[in-house]
Amino acid sequence: MIRVGILDTSPIFLAGLVEVLSDAGIKVLDAGTSPTTRMPRPADAYLLDPDALPSGQVLSHIAALARHMPIIVMQSGEALDHASFTDAGVSLFISRSASKEVFIDAIHQAVAGTVPHDEGGTPAALSTATSPPLSEREKQVLRQISQGLTHGQIATRLGISQHTVDTYVKRIRTKLGAGNKAELTKAALLGQVVAGE
């Protein structure tokens, strides 16, 4: 069984990721939203949100962890200096908006040491799910679903018919490969849609 540690700034994202990994048979040993003074328990890989680390200590913290386990950096929209992170010991970069399958595959690659690299020797960034992107309206509907609203409540809030909401939900399910509202909510919480209205 693969064992991982996770450090991420968002408690909701963290909770969703822990659930997804647990469902995939990956044991989460440590999970937190801020770094501790102690070294995390030895794991097969460590998923790290650089925003969770104190400014000015990001690369040194990564270097300390990388001596003990492969590091997977979970990045948001802003560009990172991949070369500096790679020099510090990062094994793989992954977008926080990647699908659960991409996350699971990234962990398996890091643990197996089969991470793809670009021509310059930098680990490849795994970033995209194979599904097409959601439209802005589909994102709005998915956010409302993740808040527990019914299709009727969503229709009222967005000023559209319930039939239109039903159509959007069918499209979202197809694009995300989600079978029910729980899976749609998990997708929203894992960042497969852009936060905010």
Coordinates of N, CA and C in Angstrom, one line a residue:
M1 N 0.8 -1.2 0.0 CA 0.0 0.0 0.0 C 0.9 1.2 0.0
I2 N 0.6 2.2 -0.9 CA 1.3 3.4 -1.0 C 0.9 4.3 0.2
R3 N 1.9 5.0 0.8 CA 1.6 5.9 1.9 C 2.1 7.3 1.5
V4 N 1.2 8.3 1.8 CA 1.6 9.7 1.4 C 1.3 10.7 2.6
G5 N 2.0 11.8 2.5 CA 1.7 12.9 3.3 C 1.2 14.1 2.5
I6 N 0.4 15.0 3.0 CA -0.2 16.1 2.2 C -0.1 17.4 3.1
L7 N 0.3 18.4 2.4 CA 0.3 19.8 3.0 C -0.4 20.7 2.0
D8 N -1.5 21.3 2.4 CA -2.3 22.1 1.5 C -3.0 23.2 2.3
T9 N -3.1 24.4 1.7 CA -3.6 25.6 2.4 C -5.1 25.5 2.6
S10 N -5.8 24.7 1.8 CA -7.3 24.6 1.9 C -7.8 23.4 2.6
P11 N -8.4 23.6 3.8 CA -9.0 22.4 4.5 C -10.0 21.6 3.7
I12 N -10.8 22.3 2.9 CA -11.8 21.6 2.1 C -11.1 20.8 1.0
F13 N -10.2 21.4 0.3 CA -9.5 20.6 -0.7 C -8.8 19.5 -0.1
L14 N -8.1 19.7 1.0 CA -7.4 18.7 1.7 C -8.3 17.5 2.1
A15 N -9.5 17.8 2.7 CA -10.4 16.7 3.0 C -10.8 15.9 1.8
G16 N -11.1 16.6 0.7 CA -11.6 15.9 -0.5 C -10.5 15.0 -1.0
L17 N -9.2 15.6 -1.0 CA -8.1 14.8 -1.6 C -7.8 13.6 -0.7
V18 N -7.9 13.7 0.6 CA -7.7 12.6 1.5 C -8.7 11.5 1.2
E19 N -10.0 11.9 1.0 CA -11.0 10.9 0.7 C -10.8 10.2 -0.7
V20 N -10.4 11.0 -1.7 CA -10.2 10.4 -3.0 C -9.0 9.4 -2.9
L21 N -7.9 9.8 -2.3 CA -6.8 8.9 -2.2 C -7.1 7.7 -1.4
S22 N -7.8 7.8 -0.3 CA -8.2 6.7 0.5 C -9.1 5.7 -0.3
D23 N -10.0 6.3 -1.1 CA -10.9 5.5 -1.9 C -10.1 4.7 -2.9
A24 N -8.9 5.2 -3.3 CA -8.0 4.6 -4.3 C -7.0 3.6 -3.7
G25 N -7.1 3.4 -2.3 CA -6.2 2.5 -1.6 C -4.9 3.1 -1.3
I26 N -4.8 4.4 -1.3 CA -3.6 5.1 -0.9 C -3.8 5.6 0.5
K27 N -2.9 5.2 1.4 CA -3.0 5.6 2.9 C -2.4 7.0 3.1
V28 N -3.1 7.9 3.7 CA -2.6 9.2 4.0 C -2.1 9.2 5.5
L29 N -0.8 9.3 5.6 CA -0.2 9.3 7.0 C -0.3 10.6 7.7
D30 N 0.0 11.7 7.0 CA -0.1 13.0 7.5 C -0.8 13.9 6.6
A31 N -1.7 14.8 7.1 CA -2.4 15.7 6.3 C -2.6 17.0 7.1
G32 N -2.2 18.1 6.6 CA -2.4 19.4 7.3 C -2.4 20.6 6.4
T33 N -2.7 21.7 7.0 CA -2.8 23.0 6.3 C -1.7 23.9 6.6
S34 N -0.8 23.5 7.6 CA 0.4 24.3 7.9 C 1.5 23.4 8.3
P35 N 2.7 23.8 8.0 CA 3.9 22.9 8.3 C 4.1 22.8 9.8
T36 N 4.6 21.7 10.2 CA 4.9 21.5 11.6 C 6.5 21.6 11.8
T37 N 6.9 21.7 13.0 CA 8.3 21.8 13.2 C 9.0 20.5 13.1
R38 N 8.2 19.4 13.2 CA 8.8 18.0 13.1 C 8.8 17.6 11.7
M39 N 9.6 16.7 11.4 CA 9.6 16.0 10.1 C 8.4 15.1 9.9
P40 N 7.7 15.2 8.8 CA 6.5 14.3 8.7 C 6.9 12.9 8.7
R41 N 6.0 12.0 9.0 CA 6.3 10.6 9.1 C 6.8 10.1 7.7
P42 N 7.7 9.2 7.7 CA 8.2 8.7 6.4 C 7.1 8.2 5.6
A43 N 7.1 8.6 4.3 CA 6.0 8.2 3.4 C 6.6 7.8 2.1
D44 N 5.8 7.3 1.2 CA 6.3 6.9 -0.1 C 6.3 8.2 -1.1
A45 N 5.5 9.2 -0.7 CA 5.5 10.4 -1.5 C 4.8 11.5 -0.6
Y46 N 5.1 12.7 -1.0 CA 4.6 13.9 -0.2 C 4.0 14.9 -1.2
L47 N 2.7 15.2 -1.1 CA 2.0 16.2 -1.9 C 2.1 17.5 -1.2
L48 N 2.5 18.6 -1.8 CA 2.8 19.8 -1.2 C 2.3 21.0 -2.0
D49 N 1.5 21.9 -1.3 CA 1.1 23.1 -1.8 C 2.1 24.2 -1.4
P50 N 2.9 24.8 -2.3 CA 4.0 25.7 -1.8 C 3.4 26.9 -1.1
D51 N 2.1 27.3 -1.3 CA 1.5 28.4 -0.6 C 1.3 28.1 0.9
A52 N 1.4 26.8 1.3 CA 1.3 26.5 2.7 C 2.5 26.7 3.5
L53 N 3.6 27.0 2.8 CA 4.9 27.2 3.5 C 5.2 28.7 3.7
P54 N 6.0 29.0 4.7 CA 6.3 30.4 4.9 C 7.1 31.0 3.8
S55 N 6.8 32.2 3.4 CA 7.6 32.8 2.3 C 9.1 32.9 2.6
G56 N 9.9 32.6 1.7 CA 11.3 32.5 1.9 C 11.9 31.2 2.4
Q57 N 11.0 30.3 2.8 CA 11.4 29.0 3.3 C 10.9 27.8 2.4
V58 N 10.3 28.2 1.3 CA 9.7 27.1 0.4 C 10.7 26.1 -0.1
L59 N 11.7 26.6 -0.7 CA 12.7 25.7 -1.3 C 13.5 24.9 -0.3
S60 N 13.8 25.6 0.8 CA 14.6 24.9 1.9 C 13.7 23.8 2.5
H61 N 12.4 24.1 2.7 CA 11.5 23.1 3.3 C 11.4 21.9 2.3
I62 N 11.2 22.2 1.0 CA 11.1 21.1 0.0 C 12.4 20.3 0.0
A63 N 13.6 20.9 0.0 CA 14.8 20.2 0.0 C 15.0 19.3 1.2
A64 N 14.5 19.7 2.4 CA 14.6 18.9 3.6 C 13.7 17.6 3.4
L65 N 12.5 17.8 2.9 CA 11.6 16.7 2.7 C 12.1 15.8 1.6
A66 N 12.6 16.3 0.5 CA 13.0 15.6 -0.6 C 14.2 14.6 -0.3
R67 N 14.9 14.8 0.8 CA 15.9 13.9 1.2 C 15.3 12.6 1.7
H68 N 14.0 12.6 2.0 CA 13.4 11.4 2.6 C 12.3 10.7 1.7
M69 N 11.8 11.5 0.7 CA 10.7 11.0 -0.1 C 10.5 11.8 -1.3
P70 N 9.9 11.3 -2.4 CA 9.5 12.1 -3.5 C 8.5 13.2 -3.2
I71 N 8.7 14.3 -3.8 CA 7.8 15.5 -3.5 C 7.0 15.8 -4.8
I72 N 5.7 15.9 -4.6 CA 4.8 16.3 -5.7 C 4.3 17.7 -5.3
V73 N 4.6 18.7 -6.1 CA 4.1 20.0 -5.9 C 2.8 20.2 -6.6
M74 N 1.8 20.6 -5.8 CA 0.5 20.9 -6.3 C 0.4 22.4 -6.5
Q75 N 0.3 22.8 -7.8 CA 0.3 24.2 -8.1 C -1.0 24.8 -8.5
S76 N -1.2 26.0 -8.1 CA -2.4 26.7 -8.6 C -2.2 27.4 -9.9
G77 N -2.9 28.4 -10.3 CA -2.8 29.0 -11.6 C -1.5 29.7 -11.8
E78 N -0.8 30.3 -10.8 CA 0.4 31.1 -11.0 C 1.5 30.2 -11.4
A79 N 2.4 30.7 -12.2 CA 3.5 30.0 -12.7 C 4.6 29.8 -11.6
L80 N 5.2 28.7 -11.6 CA 6.3 28.5 -10.6 C 7.6 28.4 -11.4
D81 N 8.7 28.7 -10.7 CA 10.0 28.5 -11.3 C 10.4 27.0 -11.2
H82 N 10.0 26.2 -12.2 CA 10.1 24.8 -12.1 C 11.6 24.4 -11.9
A83 N 12.5 25.1 -12.5 CA 13.9 24.7 -12.4 C 14.4 24.8 -10.9
S84 N 14.0 25.9 -10.2 CA 14.4 26.1 -8.8 C 13.8 25.0 -7.9
F85 N 12.5 24.7 -8.2 CA 11.8 23.6 -7.5 C 12.5 22.3 -7.7
T86 N 12.8 22.0 -9.0 CA 13.5 20.7 -9.4 C 14.8 20.6 -8.7
D87 N 15.6 21.7 -8.7 CA 16.9 21.7 -8.0 C 16.7 21.4 -6.5
A88 N 15.6 21.9 -5.9 CA 15.3 21.6 -4.5 C 14.9 20.2 -4.2
G89 N 14.6 19.4 -5.3 CA 14.2 18.0 -5.1 C 12.8 17.6 -5.5
V90 N 12.0 18.5 -6.1 CA 10.7 18.1 -6.5 C 10.7 17.1 -7.6
S91 N 9.9 16.0 -7.4 CA 9.8 14.9 -8.4 C 8.8 15.2 -9.5
L92 N 7.7 15.9 -9.2 CA 6.6 16.1 -10.1 C 5.8 17.3 -9.8
F93 N 5.3 18.0 -10.8 CA 4.3 19.1 -10.6 C 3.0 18.6 -11.1
I94 N 1.9 19.0 -10.3 CA 0.6 18.7 -10.7 C -0.3 19.9 -10.4
S95 N -1.3 20.1 -11.3 CA -2.2 21.2 -11.1 C -3.2 20.8 -10.1
R96 N -3.6 21.7 -9.2 CA -4.6 21.5 -8.2 C -6.0 21.2 -8.9
S97 N -6.1 21.6 -10.1 CA -7.4 21.4 -10.8 C -7.4 20.1 -11.6
A98 N -6.4 19.3 -11.5 CA -6.3 18.0 -12.2 C -7.4 17.0 -11.7
S99 N -7.7 16.1 -12.5 CA -8.7 15.1 -12.1 C -8.2 14.1 -11.1
K100 N -9.0 13.4 -10.4 CA -8.6 12.5 -9.4 C -7.7 11.4 -10.0
E101 N -8.0 11.0 -11.2 CA -7.2 10.0 -11.9 C -5.8 10.5 -12.1
V102 N -5.6 11.8 -12.5 CA -4.3 12.4 -12.7 C -3.5 12.4 -11.4
F103 N -4.2 12.8 -10.3 CA -3.6 12.8 -9.0 C -3.1 11.4 -8.6
I104 N -3.9 10.4 -8.8 CA -3.5 9.0 -8.4 C -2.4 8.5 -9.3
D105 N -2.5 8.8 -10.6 CA -1.4 8.4 -11.5 C -0.1 9.1 -11.1
A106 N -0.2 10.4 -10.8 CA 1.0 11.2 -10.4 C 1.7 10.5 -9.2
I107 N 0.9 10.1 -8.2 CA 1.5 9.5 -7.0 C 2.2 8.2 -7.4
H108 N 1.5 7.4 -8.2 CA 2.1 6.1 -8.6 C 3.4 6.3 -9.4
Q109 N 3.4 7.4 -10.3 CA 4.7 7.7 -11.0 C 5.8 8.1 -10.1
A110 N 5.5 9.0 -9.2 CA 6.5 9.5 -8.2 C 7.1 8.4 -7.4
V111 N 6.2 7.5 -6.9 CA 6.7 6.4 -6.1 C 7.5 5.4 -6.9
A112 N 7.1 5.1 -8.1 CA 7.8 4.2 -9.0 C 9.1 4.8 -9.6
G113 N 9.2 6.1 -9.5 CA 10.3 6.8 -10.2 C 10.2 6.8 -11.7
T114 N 9.0 6.8 -12.2 CA 8.8 6.8 -13.6 C 8.2 8.2 -14.1
V115 N 8.6 9.3 -13.5 CA 8.1 10.6 -13.9 C 8.7 11.0 -15.2
P116 N 7.8 11.5 -16.1 CA 8.3 12.0 -17.4 C 9.0 13.3 -17.2
H117 N 10.0 13.6 -18.0 CA 10.8 14.8 -17.9 C 10.8 15.5 -19.3
D118 N 10.9 16.8 -19.3 CA 11.0 17.5 -20.6 C 12.5 17.5 -21.1
E119 N 12.8 18.2 -22.2 CA 14.1 18.1 -22.8 C 15.2 18.6 -21.9
G120 N 14.8 19.6 -21.0 CA 15.8 20.2 -20.1 C 16.0 19.4 -18.8
G121 N 15.3 18.2 -18.7 CA 15.5 17.4 -17.5 C 14.5 17.8 -16.3
T122 N 13.6 18.7 -16.6 CA 12.7 19.2 -15.6 C 11.5 18.2 -15.6
P123 N 11.0 17.8 -14.4 CA 9.8 16.9 -14.3 C 8.7 17.5 -15.1
A124 N 7.9 16.7 -15.8 CA 6.8 17.2 -16.5 C 5.7 17.7 -15.5
A125 N 4.9 18.6 -16.0 CA 3.8 19.1 -15.1 C 2.5 18.3 -15.6
L126 N 1.9 17.6 -14.7 CA 0.7 16.9 -15.0 C -0.4 17.8 -14.6
S127 N -1.2 18.3 -15.6 CA -2.1 19.3 -15.3 C -3.6 19.1 -15.8
T128 N -3.8 18.4 -16.8 CA -5.1 18.4 -17.4 C -5.8 17.1 -17.2
A129 N -7.1 17.2 -17.0 CA -7.9 16.0 -17.1 C -8.3 15.8 -18.5
T130 N -8.7 14.7 -18.9 CA -9.1 14.4 -20.3 C -10.4 15.0 -20.7
S131 N -11.2 15.4 -19.7 CA -12.5 15.9 -20.0 C -12.5 17.3 -20.5
P132 N -13.5 17.7 -21.3 CA -13.5 19.1 -21.8 C -13.8 20.1 -20.6
P133 N -13.4 21.3 -20.8 CA -13.6 22.3 -19.7 C -15.1 22.6 -19.5
L134 N -15.4 23.0 -18.3 CA -16.8 23.5 -18.1 C -17.0 24.9 -18.5
S135 N -18.2 25.2 -19.0 CA -18.5 26.6 -19.3 C -18.7 27.4 -18.0
E136 N -18.7 28.7 -18.2 CA -18.9 29.5 -17.0 C -20.2 29.2 -16.3
R137 N -21.3 29.0 -17.0 CA -22.6 28.7 -16.4 C -22.6 27.3 -15.8
E138 N -21.9 26.4 -16.4 CA -21.8 25.0 -15.8 C -21.0 25.1 -14.5
K139 N -20.0 26.0 -14.4 CA -19.3 26.2 -13.2 C -20.2 26.8 -12.1
Q140 N -21.0 27.7 -12.5 CA -21.9 28.3 -11.5 C -22.9 27.3 -11.0
V141 N -23.4 26.4 -11.9 CA -24.4 25.4 -11.4 C -23.7 24.4 -10.5
L142 N -22.4 24.0 -10.9 CA -21.7 23.0 -10.0 C -21.4 23.6 -8.7
R143 N -21.1 24.9 -8.6 CA -20.8 25.5 -7.3 C -22.1 25.5 -6.4
Q144 N -23.2 25.7 -7.1 CA -24.5 25.7 -6.3 C -24.8 24.3 -5.8
I145 N -24.5 23.3 -6.7 CA -24.7 21.9 -6.3 C -23.9 21.6 -5.1
S146 N -22.6 22.0 -5.1 CA -21.7 21.7 -4.0 C -22.1 22.4 -2.7
Q147 N -23.0 23.4 -2.8 CA -23.5 24.1 -1.6 C -24.8 23.4 -1.1
G148 N -25.2 22.3 -1.8 CA -26.3 21.5 -1.3 C -27.7 22.0 -1.8
L149 N -27.7 22.9 -2.8 CA -29.0 23.4 -3.3 C -29.6 22.4 -4.3
T150 N -31.0 22.4 -4.3 CA -31.7 21.6 -5.2 C -31.7 22.2 -6.6
H151 N -32.1 21.5 -7.6 CA -32.2 22.1 -9.0 C -33.2 23.3 -9.0
G152 N -34.3 23.2 -8.3 CA -35.2 24.3 -8.2 C -34.6 25.5 -7.6
Q153 N -33.9 25.3 -6.5 CA -33.2 26.5 -5.8 C -32.1 27.1 -6.7
I154 N -31.4 26.2 -7.4 CA -30.4 26.8 -8.4 C -31.1 27.6 -9.5
A155 N -32.2 27.1 -10.0 CA -32.9 27.8 -11.1 C -33.3 29.2 -10.6
T156 N -33.8 29.2 -9.4 CA -34.3 30.5 -8.8 C -33.1 31.5 -8.6
R157 N -32.0 31.0 -8.1 CA -30.8 31.8 -7.8 C -30.2 32.3 -9.1
L158 N -30.2 31.5 -10.1 CA -29.5 31.9 -11.4 C -30.5 32.5 -12.4
G159 N -31.8 32.5 -12.1 CA -32.8 33.1 -13.0 C -33.0 32.3 -14.2
I160 N -32.9 31.0 -14.1 CA -33.1 30.2 -15.3 C -34.2 29.1 -14.9
S161 N -34.7 28.3 -15.9 CA -35.7 27.3 -15.6 C -35.0 26.1 -15.0
Q162 N -35.8 25.3 -14.3 CA -35.3 24.1 -13.7 C -34.9 23.1 -14.8
H163 N -35.6 23.1 -15.9 CA -35.3 22.3 -17.0 C -33.9 22.6 -17.6
T164 N -33.5 23.9 -17.6 CA -32.2 24.3 -18.0 C -31.1 23.9 -17.0
V165 N -31.5 23.9 -15.8 CA -30.5 23.4 -14.7 C -30.3 21.9 -14.9
D166 N -31.4 21.2 -15.2 CA -31.2 19.8 -15.4 C -30.3 19.5 -16.6
T167 N -30.4 20.3 -17.7 CA -29.6 20.1 -18.8 C -28.1 20.4 -18.5
Y168 N -27.9 21.5 -17.7 CA -26.5 21.8 -17.3 C -25.9 20.7 -16.5
V169 N -26.7 20.1 -15.6 CA -26.2 19.0 -14.7 C -25.9 17.8 -15.5
K170 N -26.7 17.5 -16.5 CA -26.3 16.3 -17.4 C -25.0 16.6 -18.1
R171 N -24.8 17.8 -18.6 CA -23.6 18.1 -19.3 C -22.4 18.0 -18.4
I172 N -22.5 18.5 -17.1 CA -21.4 18.5 -16.2 C -21.1 17.1 -15.8
R173 N -22.1 16.3 -15.6 CA -21.9 14.8 -15.3 C -21.1 14.2 -16.4
T174 N -21.4 14.4 -17.6 CA -20.8 13.8 -18.7 C -19.3 14.3 -18.8
K175 N -19.1 15.6 -18.6 CA -17.7 16.1 -18.7 C -16.8 15.6 -17.6
L176 N -17.4 15.5 -16.4 CA -16.6 15.1 -15.2 C -16.6 13.6 -15.0
G177 N -17.5 12.9 -15.7 CA -17.6 11.5 -15.4 C -18.2 11.2 -14.1
A178 N -19.1 12.1 -13.6 CA -19.7 11.9 -12.3 C -21.0 11.3 -12.4
G179 N -21.4 10.4 -11.5 CA -22.6 9.7 -11.6 C -23.7 10.2 -10.7
N180 N -23.4 11.0 -9.7 CA -24.4 11.5 -8.8 C -23.9 12.8 -8.1
K181 N -24.8 13.3 -7.3 CA -24.5 14.6 -6.7 C -23.3 14.6 -5.8
A182 N -23.1 13.5 -5.1 CA -21.9 13.3 -4.2 C -20.6 13.5 -5.0
E183 N -20.6 12.8 -6.2 CA -19.4 12.9 -7.0 C -19.2 14.3 -7.6
L184 N -20.4 15.0 -7.9 CA -20.3 16.3 -8.4 C -19.7 17.3 -7.3
T185 N -20.2 17.1 -6.1 CA -19.7 17.9 -5.0 C -18.3 17.6 -4.8
K186 N -17.8 16.4 -4.8 CA -16.4 16.1 -4.6 C -15.6 16.7 -5.7
A187 N -16.1 16.7 -6.9 CA -15.3 17.4 -8.0 C -15.2 18.9 -7.8
A188 N -16.3 19.5 -7.3 CA -16.2 20.9 -7.0 C -15.2 21.2 -5.8
L189 N -15.2 20.4 -4.8 CA -14.4 20.6 -3.6 C -12.9 20.3 -4.0
L190 N -12.7 19.4 -5.0 CA -11.3 19.1 -5.3 C -10.7 20.2 -6.3
G191 N -11.5 21.2 -6.6 CA -11.0 22.3 -7.4 C -11.1 22.1 -8.9
Q192 N -12.0 21.2 -9.3 CA -12.1 21.0 -10.8 C -12.9 22.1 -11.4
V193 N -13.4 23.1 -10.6 CA -14.0 24.3 -11.1 C -13.3 25.5 -10.4
V194 N -13.4 26.6 -11.1 CA -12.8 27.8 -10.5 C -13.6 28.3 -9.4
A195 N -13.0 28.6 -8.2 CA -13.8 29.1 -7.1 C -14.3 30.5 -7.4
G196 N -15.4 30.8 -6.7 CA -15.9 32.1 -6.8 C -17.1 32.2 -7.7
E197 N -17.9 33.3 -7.6 CA -19.1 33.5 -8.4 C -18.7 34.3 -9.6

